[in-house]
PDB file of C-alpha atoms and ligand atoms in Angstrom:
ATOM      1  CA  UNK A  20       2.941  -2.852  22.706  1.00  0.00           C
ATOM      2  CA  UNK A  21       0.989  -4.282  19.757  1.00  0.00           C
ATOM      3  CA  UNK A  22      -1.125  -1.956  17.703  1.00  0.00           C
ATOM      4  CA  UNK A  23      -4.819  -2.958  17.758  1.00  0.00           C
ATOM      5  CA  UNK A  24      -6.043  -2.124  14.305  1.00  0.00           C
ATOM      6  CA  UNK A  25      -9.723  -2.050  13.439  1.00  0.00           C
ATOM      7  CA  UNK A  26     -12.033  -0.657  10.799  1.00  0.00           C
ATOM      8  CA  UNK A  27     -13.658   2.609  11.777  1.00  0.00           C
ATOM      9  CA  UNK A  28     -17.246   1.420  11.130  1.00  0.00           C
ATOM     10  CA  UNK A  29     -16.700  -1.704  13.230  1.00  0.00           C
ATOM     11  CA  UNK A  30     -15.213   0.306  16.071  1.00  0.00           C
ATOM     12  CA  UNK A  31     -18.060   2.878  16.021  1.00  0.00           C
ATOM     13  CA  UNK A  32     -20.713   0.207  15.816  1.00  0.00           C
ATOM     14  CA  UNK A  33     -19.406  -1.657  18.861  1.00  0.00           C
ATOM     15  CA  UNK A  34     -18.638   1.483  20.829  1.00  0.00           C
ATOM     16  CA  UNK A  35     -21.998   3.208  20.292  1.00  0.00           C
ATOM     17  CA  UNK A  36     -24.242   0.155  19.830  1.00  0.00           C
ATOM     18  CA  UNK A  37     -25.296   1.501  16.437  1.00  0.00           C
ATOM     19  CA  UNK A  38     -25.885  -0.875  13.496  1.00  0.00           C
ATOM     20  CA  UNK A  39     -23.130  -0.698  10.874  1.00  0.00           C
ATOM     21  CA  UNK A  40     -25.546   0.594   8.193  1.00  0.00           C
ATOM     22  CA  UNK A  41     -26.345   3.607  10.367  1.00  0.00           C
ATOM     23  CA  UNK A  42     -22.659   4.245  10.932  1.00  0.00           C
ATOM     24  CA  UNK A  43     -22.283   4.965   7.223  1.00  0.00           C
ATOM     25  CA  UNK A  44     -24.912   7.661   7.636  1.00  0.00           C
ATOM     26  CA  UNK A  45     -23.024   9.223  10.567  1.00  0.00           C
ATOM     27  CA  UNK A  46     -19.910   9.292   8.429  1.00  0.00           C
ATOM     28  CA  UNK A  47     -21.726  10.795   5.446  1.00  0.00           C
ATOM     29  CA  UNK A  48     -23.072  13.494   7.756  1.00  0.00           C
ATOM     30  CA  UNK A  49     -19.453  14.303   8.680  1.00  0.00           C
ATOM     31  CA  UNK A  50     -20.144  13.800  12.368  1.00  0.00           C
ATOM     32  CA  UNK A  51     -17.081  11.655  13.031  1.00  0.00           C
ATOM     33  CA  UNK A  52     -13.534  12.913  13.439  1.00  0.00           C
ATOM     34  CA  UNK A  53     -10.379  10.826  13.540  1.00  0.00           C
ATOM     35  CA  UNK A  54      -7.206  12.527  14.721  1.00  0.00           C
ATOM     36  CA  UNK A  55      -8.747  15.943  14.230  1.00  0.00           C
ATOM     37  CA  UNK A  56      -9.988  15.327  10.680  1.00  0.00           C
ATOM     38  CA  UNK A  57     -13.503  14.591   9.469  1.00  0.00           C
ATOM     39  CA  UNK A  58     -13.705  10.890   8.623  1.00  0.00           C
ATOM     40  CA  UNK A  59     -16.006   9.693   5.850  1.00  0.00           C
ATOM     41  CA  UNK A  60     -14.464   6.330   4.943  1.00  0.00           C
ATOM     42  CA  UNK A  61     -16.102   3.431   6.793  1.00  0.00           C
ATOM     43  CA  UNK A  62     -13.076   1.270   6.020  1.00  0.00           C
ATOM     44  CA  UNK A  63     -10.557   3.685   7.507  1.00  0.00           C
ATOM     45  CA  UNK A  64      -8.128   1.780   9.682  1.00  0.00           C
ATOM     46  CA  UNK A  65      -7.815   3.049  13.244  1.00  0.00           C
ATOM     47  CA  UNK A  66      -5.939   1.797  16.284  1.00  0.00           C
ATOM     48  CA  UNK A  67      -5.802   2.364  20.011  1.00  0.00           C
ATOM     49  CA  UNK A  68      -3.925   5.624  19.534  1.00  0.00           C
ATOM     50  CA  UNK A  69      -6.445   7.120  17.136  1.00  0.00           C
ATOM     51  CA  UNK A  70      -8.292  10.041  18.626  1.00  0.00           C
ATOM     52  CA  UNK A  71     -11.951   9.470  17.765  1.00  0.00           C
ATOM     53  CA  UNK A  72     -14.827  11.863  18.308  1.00  0.00           C
ATOM     54  CA  UNK A  73     -18.520  11.719  17.435  1.00  0.00           C
ATOM     55  CA  UNK A  74     -20.417  15.004  17.371  1.00  0.00           C
ATOM     56  CA  UNK A  75     -17.477  16.534  19.222  1.00  0.00           C
ATOM     57  CA  UNK A  76     -17.665  13.978  22.049  1.00  0.00           C
ATOM     58  CA  UNK A  77     -14.434  12.062  22.513  1.00  0.00           C
ATOM     59  CA  UNK A  78     -14.984   8.302  22.203  1.00  0.00           C
ATOM     60  CA  UNK A  79     -11.346   7.359  22.443  1.00  0.00           C
ATOM     61  CA  UNK A  80      -8.495   9.549  23.505  1.00  0.00           C
ATOM     62  CA  UNK A  81      -5.123   8.310  22.501  1.00  0.00           C
ATOM     63  CA  UNK A  82      -2.142   8.262  24.783  1.00  0.00           C
ATOM     64  CA  UNK A  83       0.030  10.798  23.150  1.00  0.00           C
ATOM     65  CA  UNK A  84       3.762  10.418  23.271  1.00  0.00           C
ATOM     66  CA  UNK A  85       6.397  13.007  22.537  1.00  0.00           C
ATOM     67  CA  UNK A  86      10.057  12.043  22.512  1.00  0.00           C
ATOM     68  CA  UNK A  87      13.229  14.032  21.859  1.00  0.00           C
ATOM     69  CA  UNK A  88      16.197  12.060  20.533  1.00  0.00           C
ATOM     70  CA  UNK A  89      19.758  13.221  19.947  1.00  0.00           C
ATOM     71  CA  UNK A  90      20.285  11.434  16.640  1.00  0.00           C
ATOM     72  CA  UNK A  91      23.888  10.452  16.001  1.00  0.00           C
ATOM     73  CA  UNK A  92      25.460  10.441  12.540  1.00  0.00           C
ATOM     74  CA  UNK A  93      24.932   7.039  10.885  1.00  0.00           C
ATOM     75  CA  UNK A  94      21.434   6.456  12.246  1.00  0.00           C
ATOM     76  CA  UNK A  95      18.627   6.544   9.749  1.00  0.00           C
ATOM     77  CA  UNK A  96      15.489   8.663  10.341  1.00  0.00           C
ATOM     78  CA  UNK A  97      13.130   5.776   9.791  1.00  0.00           C
ATOM     79  CA  UNK A  98      11.186   3.274  11.784  1.00  0.00           C
ATOM     80  CA  UNK A  99      12.589   0.238   9.890  1.00  0.00           C
ATOM     81  CA  UNK A 100      15.709  -0.256   7.806  1.00  0.00           C
ATOM     82  CA  UNK A 101      17.565  -3.370   6.711  1.00  0.00           C
ATOM     83  CA  UNK A 102      21.007  -1.771   6.664  1.00  0.00           C
ATOM     84  CA  UNK A 103      21.252   0.890   9.306  1.00  0.00           C
ATOM     85  CA  UNK A 104      20.268   1.418  12.901  1.00  0.00           C
ATOM     86  CA  UNK A 105      17.043   3.414  12.951  1.00  0.00           C
ATOM     87  CA  UNK A 106      15.855   6.117  15.325  1.00  0.00           C
ATOM     88  CA  UNK A 107      13.308   3.641  16.690  1.00  0.00           C
ATOM     89  CA  UNK A 108      16.018   1.008  17.228  1.00  0.00           C
ATOM     90  CA  UNK A 109      17.816   3.574  19.378  1.00  0.00           C
ATOM     91  CA  UNK A 110      14.741   4.135  21.520  1.00  0.00           C
ATOM     92  CA  UNK A 111      14.354   0.443  22.167  1.00  0.00           C
ATOM     93  CA  UNK A 112      17.932  -0.828  22.328  1.00  0.00           C
ATOM     94  CA  UNK A 113      19.985   1.985  23.739  1.00  0.00           C
ATOM     95  CA  UNK A 114      17.506   3.448  26.182  1.00  0.00           C
ATOM     96  CA  UNK A 115      16.369   0.178  27.779  1.00  0.00           C
ATOM     97  CA  UNK A 116      13.107   0.380  25.888  1.00  0.00           C
ATOM     98  CA  UNK A 117      12.059   3.251  28.134  1.00  0.00           C
ATOM     99  CA  UNK A 118      10.795   5.450  25.301  1.00  0.00           C
ATOM    100  CA  UNK A 119       9.884   2.751  22.851  1.00  0.00           C
ATOM    101  CA  UNK A 120       6.433   2.594  21.310  1.00  0.00           C
ATOM    102  CA  UNK A 121       5.933   0.973  17.908  1.00  0.00           C
ATOM    103  CA  UNK A 122       3.476   3.623  16.795  1.00  0.00           C
ATOM    104  CA  UNK A 123       5.902   6.530  17.001  1.00  0.00           C
ATOM    105  CA  UNK A 124       6.692   8.361  13.818  1.00  0.00           C
ATOM    106  CA  UNK A 125       9.407  10.863  13.019  1.00  0.00           C
ATOM    107  CA  UNK A 126       8.676  14.573  12.890  1.00  0.00           C
ATOM    108  CA  UNK A 127      10.903  15.866  10.097  1.00  0.00           C
ATOM    109  CA  UNK A 128      13.693  13.600   8.995  1.00  0.00           C
ATOM    110  CA  UNK A 129      17.404  14.220   9.317  1.00  0.00           C
ATOM    111  CA  UNK A 130      19.819  12.784   6.770  1.00  0.00           C
ATOM    112  CA  UNK A 131      21.906   9.734   7.657  1.00  0.00           C
ATOM    113  CA  UNK A 132      25.003  11.882   8.105  1.00  0.00           C
ATOM    114  CA  UNK A 133      23.254  14.700   9.980  1.00  0.00           C
ATOM    115  CA  UNK A 134      22.925  14.711  13.760  1.00  0.00           C
ATOM    116  CA  UNK A 135      20.879  16.367  16.447  1.00  0.00           C
ATOM    117  CA  UNK A 136      17.306  16.977  17.424  1.00  0.00           C
ATOM    118  CA  UNK A 137      14.825  14.404  16.186  1.00  0.00           C
ATOM    119  CA  UNK A 138      11.286  14.550  17.531  1.00  0.00           C
ATOM    120  CA  UNK A 139       9.113  11.439  17.568  1.00  0.00           C
ATOM    121  CA  UNK A 140       5.446  11.158  18.393  1.00  0.00           C
ATOM    122  CA  UNK A 141       2.293   9.184  17.786  1.00  0.00           C
ATOM    123  CA  UNK A 142       0.357  12.440  17.533  1.00  0.00           C
ATOM    124  CA  UNK A 143      -0.171  13.057  13.826  1.00  0.00           C
ATOM    125  CA  UNK A 144      -1.829  16.413  14.409  1.00  0.00           C
ATOM    126  CA  UNK A 145       1.190  17.743  16.288  1.00  0.00           C
ATOM    127  CA  UNK A 146       3.722  16.511  13.741  1.00  0.00           C
ATOM    128  CA  UNK A 147       1.674  17.921  10.865  1.00  0.00           C
ATOM    129  CA  UNK A 148       1.562  21.250  12.653  1.00  0.00           C
ATOM    130  CA  UNK A 149       5.316  21.352  13.190  1.00  0.00           C
ATOM    131  CA  UNK A 150       6.180  20.330   9.637  1.00  0.00           C
ATOM    132  CA  UNK A 151       3.624  22.330   7.709  1.00  0.00           C
ATOM    133  CA  UNK A 152       5.421  25.273   6.011  1.00  0.00           C
ATOM    134  CA  UNK A 153       2.446  27.598   6.506  1.00  0.00           C
ATOM    135  CA  UNK A 154       2.987  27.419  10.277  1.00  0.00           C
ATOM    136  CA  UNK A 155       6.509  28.796   9.798  1.00  0.00           C
ATOM    137  CA  UNK A 156       8.040  26.687  12.569  1.00  0.00           C
ATOM    138  CA  UNK A 157      11.767  27.477  12.582  1.00  0.00           C
ATOM    139  CA  UNK A 158      14.257  24.613  12.367  1.00  0.00           C
ATOM    140  CA  UNK A 159      17.764  25.626  13.412  1.00  0.00           C
ATOM    141  CA  UNK A 160      20.910  23.881  12.158  1.00  0.00           C
ATOM    142  CA  UNK A 161      24.586  24.359  12.892  1.00  0.00           C
ATOM    143  CA  UNK A 162      26.517  23.702   9.727  1.00  0.00           C
ATOM    144  CA  UNK A 163      30.218  23.332   8.963  1.00  0.00           C
ATOM    145  CA  UNK A 164      31.177  23.810   5.341  1.00  0.00           C
ATOM    146  CA  UNK A 165      34.409  23.250   3.434  1.00  0.00           C
ATOM    147  CA  UNK A 166      34.951  26.819   2.202  1.00  0.00           C
ATOM    148  CA  UNK A 167      34.346  30.218   3.817  1.00  0.00           C
ATOM    149  CA  UNK A 168      30.727  31.410   3.817  1.00  0.00           C
ATOM    150  CA  UNK A 169      30.310  34.381   1.503  1.00  0.00           C
ATOM    151  CA  UNK A 170      27.951  37.381   1.633  1.00  0.00           C
ATOM    152  CA  UNK A 171      26.593  36.222  -1.709  1.00  0.00           C
ATOM    153  CA  UNK A 172      25.609  32.907  -0.152  1.00  0.00           C
ATOM    154  CA  UNK A 173      23.947  34.618   2.840  1.00  0.00           C
ATOM    155  CA  UNK A 174      21.982  36.811   0.437  1.00  0.00           C
ATOM    156  CA  UNK A 175      20.923  33.853  -1.730  1.00  0.00           C
ATOM    157  CA  UNK A 176      19.666  31.932   1.324  1.00  0.00           C
ATOM    158  CA  UNK A 177      17.597  34.984   2.207  1.00  0.00           C
ATOM    159  CA  UNK A 178      16.276  35.514  -1.342  1.00  0.00           C
ATOM    160  CA  UNK A 179      15.461  31.830  -1.959  1.00  0.00           C
ATOM    161  CA  UNK A 180      17.153  29.357  -4.284  1.00  0.00           C
ATOM    162  CA  UNK A 181      15.400  27.723  -7.225  1.00  0.00           C
ATOM    163  CA  UNK A 182      15.299  23.905  -7.126  1.00  0.00           C
ATOM    164  CA  UNK A 183      14.583  22.832 -10.721  1.00  0.00           C
ATOM    165  CA  UNK A 184      13.779  19.236  -9.777  1.00  0.00           C
ATOM    166  CA  UNK A 185      10.771  20.289  -7.690  1.00  0.00           C
ATOM    167  CA  UNK A 186      10.224  23.531  -9.641  1.00  0.00           C
ATOM    168  CA  UNK A 187      10.156  25.582  -6.427  1.00  0.00           C
ATOM    169  CA  UNK A 188      12.091  28.437  -4.895  1.00  0.00           C
ATOM    170  CA  UNK A 189      13.078  27.908  -1.271  1.00  0.00           C
ATOM    171  CA  UNK A 190      11.486  30.217   1.279  1.00  0.00           C
ATOM    172  CA  UNK A 191      13.688  32.905   2.836  1.00  0.00           C
ATOM    173  CA  UNK A 192      16.228  31.217   5.103  1.00  0.00           C
ATOM    174  CA  UNK A 193      18.524  32.913   7.597  1.00  0.00           C
ATOM    175  CA  UNK A 194      22.207  32.094   7.348  1.00  0.00           C
ATOM    176  CA  UNK A 195      24.363  33.561  10.108  1.00  0.00           C
ATOM    177  CA  UNK A 196      28.120  33.303  10.111  1.00  0.00           C
ATOM    178  CA  UNK A 197      29.503  31.890  13.367  1.00  0.00           C
ATOM    179  CA  UNK A 198      33.058  31.657  12.033  1.00  0.00           C
ATOM    180  CA  UNK A 199      34.578  31.486   8.559  1.00  0.00           C
ATOM    181  CA  UNK A 200      33.303  27.993   7.760  1.00  0.00           C
ATOM    182  CA  UNK A 201      30.632  27.547  10.423  1.00  0.00           C
ATOM    183  CA  UNK A 202      27.134  28.928  10.097  1.00  0.00           C
ATOM    184  CA  UNK A 203      23.701  28.758  11.679  1.00  0.00           C
ATOM    185  CA  UNK A 204      20.836  28.169   9.285  1.00  0.00           C
ATOM    186  CA  UNK A 205      17.193  28.771  10.182  1.00  0.00           C
ATOM    187  CA  UNK A 206      14.643  27.224   7.842  1.00  0.00           C
ATOM    188  CA  UNK A 207      10.865  27.271   7.940  1.00  0.00           C
ATOM    189  CA  UNK A 208      10.511  24.337   5.569  1.00  0.00           C
ATOM    190  CA  UNK A 209      12.234  21.001   5.080  1.00  0.00           C
ATOM    191  CA  UNK A 210      12.978  20.066   1.502  1.00  0.00           C
ATOM    192  CA  UNK A 211      14.971  16.964   0.625  1.00  0.00           C
ATOM    193  CA  UNK A 212      18.677  17.578   1.505  1.00  0.00           C
ATOM    194  CA  UNK A 213      17.765  21.250   1.543  1.00  0.00           C
ATOM    195  CA  UNK A 214      20.789  22.743   3.283  1.00  0.00           C
ATOM    196  CA  UNK A 215      23.290  20.587   1.405  1.00  0.00           C
ATOM    197  CA  UNK A 216      21.683  21.500  -1.899  1.00  0.00           C
ATOM    198  CA  UNK A 217      21.629  25.208  -1.007  1.00  0.00           C
ATOM    199  CA  UNK A 218      25.344  25.220  -0.188  1.00  0.00           C
ATOM    200  CA  UNK A 219      25.887  22.964  -3.192  1.00  0.00           C
ATOM    201  CA  UNK A 220      24.790  25.848  -5.390  1.00  0.00           C
ATOM    202  CA  UNK A 221      27.917  27.640  -4.140  1.00  0.00           C
ATOM    203  CA  UNK A 222      30.093  24.557  -4.597  1.00  0.00           C
ATOM    204  CA  UNK A 223      30.583  24.530  -0.870  1.00  0.00           C
ATOM    205  CA  UNK A 224      30.215  20.980   0.492  1.00  0.00           C
ATOM    206  CA  UNK A 225      28.617  20.511   3.897  1.00  0.00           C
ATOM    207  CA  UNK A 226      30.963  18.659   6.231  1.00  0.00           C
ATOM    208  CA  UNK A 227      28.784  18.598   9.349  1.00  0.00           C
ATOM    209  CA  UNK A 228      25.108  19.302   9.910  1.00  0.00           C
ATOM    210  CA  UNK A 229      23.499  19.322  13.336  1.00  0.00           C
ATOM    211  CA  UNK A 230      19.914  20.334  14.178  1.00  0.00           C
ATOM    212  CA  UNK A 231      19.668  22.162  17.476  1.00  0.00           C
ATOM    213  CA  UNK A 232      16.030  23.288  17.558  1.00  0.00           C
ATOM    214  CA  UNK A 233      12.569  22.832  16.086  1.00  0.00           C
ATOM    215  CA  UNK A 234      10.350  25.738  17.084  1.00  0.00           C
ATOM    216  CA  UNK A 235      10.727  26.203  20.830  1.00  0.00           C
ATOM    217  CA  UNK A 236      12.060  22.692  21.297  1.00  0.00           C
ATOM    218  CA  UNK A 237      15.810  22.958  21.849  1.00  0.00           C
ATOM    219  CA  UNK A 238      17.949  19.856  21.910  1.00  0.00           C
ATOM    220  CA  UNK A 239      18.703  19.180  25.571  1.00  0.00           C
ATOM    221  CA  UNK A 240      22.464  19.709  26.093  1.00  0.00           C
ATOM    222  CA  UNK A 241      22.525  16.814  28.549  1.00  0.00           C
ATOM    223  CA  UNK A 242      21.434  14.244  25.964  1.00  0.00           C
ATOM    224  CA  UNK A 243      24.434  12.409  24.589  1.00  0.00           C
ATOM    225  CA  UNK A 244      24.226  11.167  20.976  1.00  0.00           C
ATOM    226  CA  UNK A 245      21.735   8.281  20.958  1.00  0.00           C
ATOM    227  CA  UNK A 246      20.001   9.341  24.171  1.00  0.00           C
ATOM    228  CA  UNK A 247      16.352  10.321  24.374  1.00  0.00           C
ATOM    229  CA  UNK A 248      13.914  11.912  26.767  1.00  0.00           C
ATOM    230  CA  UNK A 249      10.169  12.192  26.985  1.00  0.00           C
ATOM    231  CA  UNK A 250       8.772  15.668  26.482  1.00  0.00           C
ATOM    232  CA  UNK A 251       6.311  16.392  29.207  1.00  0.00           C
ATOM    233  CA  UNK A 252       5.967  20.045  28.339  1.00  0.00           C
ATOM    234  CA  UNK A 253       2.552  21.181  29.530  1.00  0.00           C
ATOM    235  CA  UNK A 254       2.042  23.066  26.284  1.00  0.00           C
ATOM    236  CA  UNK A 255       2.068  19.733  24.507  1.00  0.00           C
ATOM    237  CA  UNK A 256       0.269  17.524  26.945  1.00  0.00           C
ATOM    238  CA  UNK A 257      -2.503  20.038  27.396  1.00  0.00           C
ATOM    239  CA  UNK A 258      -3.195  19.548  23.698  1.00  0.00           C
ATOM    240  CA  UNK A 259      -1.985  22.937  22.510  1.00  0.00           C
ATOM    241  CA  UNK A 260      -0.167  22.255  19.307  1.00  0.00           C
ATOM    242  CA  UNK A 261       1.881  25.331  18.850  1.00  0.00           C
ATOM    243  CA  UNK A 262       5.299  25.236  20.462  1.00  0.00           C
ATOM    244  CA  UNK A 263       5.060  29.028  20.470  1.00  0.00           C
ATOM    245  CA  UNK A 264       1.868  29.177  22.513  1.00  0.00           C
TER     246      UNK A 264
HETATM  247  N1  LIG B 327      19.127  19.779   5.228  1.00  0.00           N
HETATM  248  C1  LIG B 327      19.926  18.770   4.803  1.00  0.00           C
HETATM  249  O1  LIG B 327      20.593  18.869   3.779  1.00  0.00           O
HETATM  250  N2  LIG B 327      19.997  17.655   5.564  1.00  0.00           N
HETATM  251  C2  LIG B 327      19.310  17.495   6.719  1.00  0.00           C
HETATM  252  O2  LIG B 327      19.430  16.454   7.376  1.00  0.00           O
HETATM  253  C3  LIG B 327      18.485  18.558   7.140  1.00  0.00           C
HETATM  254  C4  LIG B 327      18.405  19.690   6.372  1.00  0.00           C
END
């Protein structure tokens, strides 16, 4: 499906029969919302999946898509890549195109050599909600490390670890020991290579990393690596953003 891009002022003018000059006034008066945010830029690019409202009245409701993919190791969390198979390639090639939509974006990347739950959507509001640290949505990972997990490491995950590059301290993370070298990590944020860097502080290389849940969305056990399914959870389709609601 091709994306039909248009400028916001052109779209509003045609849709409401209002001259373009008056559209600028509507925008200045903050009466227009695009994807849940007040829109003031007449040149903002919108498409057929943009959710557009004027004075609270919906002018265009997008078809929202929510997909769960079991990302295999070696697949890149991107929509396009010259070298590797991408998550979107998987949706089109390996699932007979059933879940494919070019406007999907990834909700929280997984590294190339990590596997597991990858959510994709065209609903920017939902993905922002899930990824925003202030919403404290838990992401759960099963991790296999080279050396035994120590109490010191568990404590440091809980206390937070300083990342000098970003100048931040990680938020409290739960590290549970499943066996000597296997743990379950629960994070409420998603910094670049966060888990690997946290174990790296203890010179304990991560051998395997698999995400099993994001909020209430658990990776479906029946999905083999590379397989996907559409989420038709009523809590999502009814427009409620919180997976906890
Ligand atoms: N932490 C990492 O280091 N890698 C991931 O893919 C996810 C979390």
